[in-house]
Short mmCIF file of C-alpha atoms in Angstrom, two decimals:
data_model
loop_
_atom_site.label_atom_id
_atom_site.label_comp_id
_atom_site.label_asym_id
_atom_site.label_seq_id
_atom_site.Cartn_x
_atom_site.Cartn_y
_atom_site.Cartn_z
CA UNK M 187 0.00 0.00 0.00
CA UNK M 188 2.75 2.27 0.94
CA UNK M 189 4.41 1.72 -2.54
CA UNK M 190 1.00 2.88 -4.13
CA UNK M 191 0.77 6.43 -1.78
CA UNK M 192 4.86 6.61 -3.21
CA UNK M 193 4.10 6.44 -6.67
CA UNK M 194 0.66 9.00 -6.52
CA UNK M 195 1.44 11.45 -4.48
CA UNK M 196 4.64 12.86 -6.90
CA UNK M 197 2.12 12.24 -9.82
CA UNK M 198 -0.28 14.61 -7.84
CA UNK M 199 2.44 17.20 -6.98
CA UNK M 200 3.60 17.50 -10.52
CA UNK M 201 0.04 18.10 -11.73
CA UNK M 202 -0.48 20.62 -8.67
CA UNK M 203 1.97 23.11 -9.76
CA UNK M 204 1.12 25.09 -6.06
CA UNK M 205 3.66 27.12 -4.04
CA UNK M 206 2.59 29.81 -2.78
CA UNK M 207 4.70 30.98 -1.17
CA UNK M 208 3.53 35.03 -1.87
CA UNK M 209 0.99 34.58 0.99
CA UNK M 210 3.16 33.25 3.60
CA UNK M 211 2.69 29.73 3.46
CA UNK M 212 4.76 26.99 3.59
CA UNK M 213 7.23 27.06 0.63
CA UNK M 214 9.27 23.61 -0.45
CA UNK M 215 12.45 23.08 0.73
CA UNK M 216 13.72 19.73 -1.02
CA UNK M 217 12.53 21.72 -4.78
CA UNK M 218 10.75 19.96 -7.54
CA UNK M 219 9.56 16.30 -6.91
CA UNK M 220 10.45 13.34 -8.94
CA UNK M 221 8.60 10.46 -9.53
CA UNK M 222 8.78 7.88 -7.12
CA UNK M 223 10.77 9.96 -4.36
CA UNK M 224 8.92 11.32 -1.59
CA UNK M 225 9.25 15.05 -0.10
CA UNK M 226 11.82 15.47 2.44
CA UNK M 227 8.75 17.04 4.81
CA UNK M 228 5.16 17.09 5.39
CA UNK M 229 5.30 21.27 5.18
CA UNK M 230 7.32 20.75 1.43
CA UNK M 231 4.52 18.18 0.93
CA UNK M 232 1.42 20.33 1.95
CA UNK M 233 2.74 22.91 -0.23
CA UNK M 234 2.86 21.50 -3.34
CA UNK M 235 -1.17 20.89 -2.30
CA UNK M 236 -3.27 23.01 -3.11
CA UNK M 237 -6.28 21.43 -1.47
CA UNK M 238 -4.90 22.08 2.25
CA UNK M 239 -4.34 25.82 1.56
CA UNK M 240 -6.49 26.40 4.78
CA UNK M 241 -4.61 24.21 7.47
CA UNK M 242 -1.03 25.62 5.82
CA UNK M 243 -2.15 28.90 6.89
CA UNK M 244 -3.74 27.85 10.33
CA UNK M 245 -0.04 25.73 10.52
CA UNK M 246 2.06 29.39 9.39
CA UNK M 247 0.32 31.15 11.63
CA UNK M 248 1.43 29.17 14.75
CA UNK M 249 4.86 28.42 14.06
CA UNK M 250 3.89 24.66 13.62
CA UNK M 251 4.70 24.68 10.06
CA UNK M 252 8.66 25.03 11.37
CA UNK M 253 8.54 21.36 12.74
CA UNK M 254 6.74 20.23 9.86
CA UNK M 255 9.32 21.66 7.69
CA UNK M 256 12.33 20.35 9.84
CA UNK M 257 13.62 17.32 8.74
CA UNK M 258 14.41 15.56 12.24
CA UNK M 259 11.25 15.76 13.40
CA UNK M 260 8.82 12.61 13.33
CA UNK M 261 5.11 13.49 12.90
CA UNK M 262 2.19 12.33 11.49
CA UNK M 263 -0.14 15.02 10.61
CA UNK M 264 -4.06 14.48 10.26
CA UNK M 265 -4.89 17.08 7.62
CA UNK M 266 -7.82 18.36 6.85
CA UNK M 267 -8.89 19.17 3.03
CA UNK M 268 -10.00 22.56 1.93
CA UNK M 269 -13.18 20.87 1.34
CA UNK M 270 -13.60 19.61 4.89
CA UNK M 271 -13.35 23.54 5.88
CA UNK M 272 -15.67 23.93 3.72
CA UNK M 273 -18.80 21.98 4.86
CA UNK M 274 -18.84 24.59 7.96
CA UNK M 275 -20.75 27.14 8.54
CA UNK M 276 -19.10 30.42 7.21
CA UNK M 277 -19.45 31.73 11.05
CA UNK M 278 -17.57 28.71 12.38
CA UNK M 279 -14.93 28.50 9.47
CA UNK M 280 -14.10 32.54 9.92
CA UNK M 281 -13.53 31.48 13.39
CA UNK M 282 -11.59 28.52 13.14
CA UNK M 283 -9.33 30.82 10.81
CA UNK M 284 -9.59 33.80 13.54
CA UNK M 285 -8.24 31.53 16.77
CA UNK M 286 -4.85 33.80 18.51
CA UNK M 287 -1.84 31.80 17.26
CA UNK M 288 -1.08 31.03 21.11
CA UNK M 289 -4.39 29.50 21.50
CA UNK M 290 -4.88 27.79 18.35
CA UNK M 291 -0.94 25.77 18.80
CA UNK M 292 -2.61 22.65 21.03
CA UNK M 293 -5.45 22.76 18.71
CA UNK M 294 -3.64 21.94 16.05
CA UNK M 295 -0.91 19.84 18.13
CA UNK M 296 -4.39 18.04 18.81
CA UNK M 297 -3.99 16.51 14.90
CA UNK M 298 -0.47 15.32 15.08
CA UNK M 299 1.14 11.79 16.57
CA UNK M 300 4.46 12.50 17.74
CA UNK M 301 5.61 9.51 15.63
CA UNK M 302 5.40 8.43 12.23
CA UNK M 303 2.59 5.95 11.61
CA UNK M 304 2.16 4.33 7.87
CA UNK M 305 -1.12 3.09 7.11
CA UNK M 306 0.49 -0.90 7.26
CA UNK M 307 1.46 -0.39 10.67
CA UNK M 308 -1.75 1.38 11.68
CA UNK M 309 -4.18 -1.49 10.15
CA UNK M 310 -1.89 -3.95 11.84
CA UNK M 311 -2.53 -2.43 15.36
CA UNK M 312 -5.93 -1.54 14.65
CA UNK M 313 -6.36 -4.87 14.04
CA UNK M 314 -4.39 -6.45 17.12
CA UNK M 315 -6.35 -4.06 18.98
CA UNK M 316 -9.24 -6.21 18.63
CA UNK M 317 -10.92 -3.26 15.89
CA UNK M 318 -9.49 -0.16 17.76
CA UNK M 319 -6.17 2.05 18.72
CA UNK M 320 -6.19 4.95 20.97
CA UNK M 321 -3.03 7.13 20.65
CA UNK M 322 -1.89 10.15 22.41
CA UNK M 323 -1.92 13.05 20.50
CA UNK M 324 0.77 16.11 20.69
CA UNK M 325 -1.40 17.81 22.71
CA UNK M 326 -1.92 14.72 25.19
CA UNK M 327 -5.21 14.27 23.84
CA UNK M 328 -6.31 10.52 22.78
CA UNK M 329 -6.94 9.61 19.52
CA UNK M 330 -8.86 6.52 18.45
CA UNK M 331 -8.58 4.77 15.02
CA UNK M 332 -10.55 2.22 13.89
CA UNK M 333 -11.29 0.24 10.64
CA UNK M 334 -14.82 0.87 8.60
CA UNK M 335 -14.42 -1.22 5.03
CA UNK M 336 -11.55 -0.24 3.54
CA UNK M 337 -11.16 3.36 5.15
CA UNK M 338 -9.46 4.24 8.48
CA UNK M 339 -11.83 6.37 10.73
CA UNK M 340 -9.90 8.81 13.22
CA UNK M 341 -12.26 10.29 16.02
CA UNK M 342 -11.17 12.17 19.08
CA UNK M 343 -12.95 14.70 21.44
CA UNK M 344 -14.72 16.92 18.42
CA UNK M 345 -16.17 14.28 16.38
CA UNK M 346 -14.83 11.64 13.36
CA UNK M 347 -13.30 12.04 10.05
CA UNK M 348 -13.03 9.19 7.05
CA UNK M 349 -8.83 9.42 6.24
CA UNK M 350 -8.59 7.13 3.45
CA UNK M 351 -6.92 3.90 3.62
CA UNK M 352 -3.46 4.73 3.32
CA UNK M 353 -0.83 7.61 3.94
CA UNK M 354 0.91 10.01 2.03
CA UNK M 355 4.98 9.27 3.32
CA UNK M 356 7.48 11.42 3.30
CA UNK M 357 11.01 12.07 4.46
CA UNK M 358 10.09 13.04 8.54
CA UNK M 359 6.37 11.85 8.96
CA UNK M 360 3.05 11.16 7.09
CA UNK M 361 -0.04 13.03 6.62
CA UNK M 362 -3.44 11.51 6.18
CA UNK M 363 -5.89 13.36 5.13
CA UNK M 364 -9.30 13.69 6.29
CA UNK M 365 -12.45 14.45 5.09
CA UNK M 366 -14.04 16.02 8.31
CA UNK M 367 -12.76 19.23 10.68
CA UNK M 368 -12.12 17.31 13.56
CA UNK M 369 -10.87 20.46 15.83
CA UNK M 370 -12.60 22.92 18.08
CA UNK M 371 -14.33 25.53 16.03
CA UNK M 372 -13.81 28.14 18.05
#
């Protein structure tokens, strides 16, 4: 599976064409991607992107994006789509978007493990786990996965989000991505 999320994910940043780096967000560090390598970091990965152009900015904003981008670090990041931003109310998204940096940081540190988890290893434990994992968030929240068909479902304190059924890998973590806000909205 891992092979599969190695081989799309280039294909999808090559078609993406998306740094923008203008606005403040997170630029690439490791330059253009080839075919079958990964990005050296999740932040070089979210910004070749351009459907997480909302939770780069919320990541910019707090400083976060710095880990992201540092290549020592071990993360996996549970990323929300632009999409997933979108099924909110405009009230709750403008919000979201309008959280002080300081209190927004464990918010987001709420939506990353502090290790790297590839969707093998995670179906393997969910699966040990008798049909559930709970992991501890950055922020010392818990996490629980679980397996619904063929899709991972993450929940935690602020509801559930579908993240696909594998993991996009790259040089210091992996990000899934998630078709639900599963933060505080305000």
């Amino acid at each position: 599976m891992r092979r599969a999320t190695l081989l799309i994910l280039p294909i999808m940043l090559a078609f993406s064409g998306c740094n923008d780096t203008a606005s403040g967000e997170v630029a690439a560090s490791d330059g253009p991607i080839s075919q079958g390598v990964e990005p050296a970091t999740i932040a070089s990965a979210l910004a070749h992107l351009p459907e997480f152009s909302k939770m780069r900015r919320l990541l910019q904003r707090t400083g976060l994006a710095a880990t992201l981008n540092n290549p020592r670090s071990t993360v996996t990041l549970l990323a929300p789509r632009d999409s997933a931003f979108a099924q909110l109310p405009a009230e709750t998204r403008a919000a979201i978007m309008a959280v002080p940096a300081p209190q927004l940081v464990p918010k987001l540190r709420a939506m990353m493990l502090p290790r790297i988890i590839h969707a093998e290893e995670l179906r393997t434990r969910i699966i040990d786990g008798g049909g559930q994992l709970t992991m501890i968030s950055m922020a010392g929240t818990p996490i629980n996965f679980r397996i619904n068909g063929s899709q991972f479902i993450m929940s935690n304190a602020h509801g559930s989000a579908s993240m696909g059924s594998a993991d996009l890998a790259t040089g210091n973590g992996a990000i899934y991505i998630l078709d639900h806000w599963i933060g505080p909205t305000g």
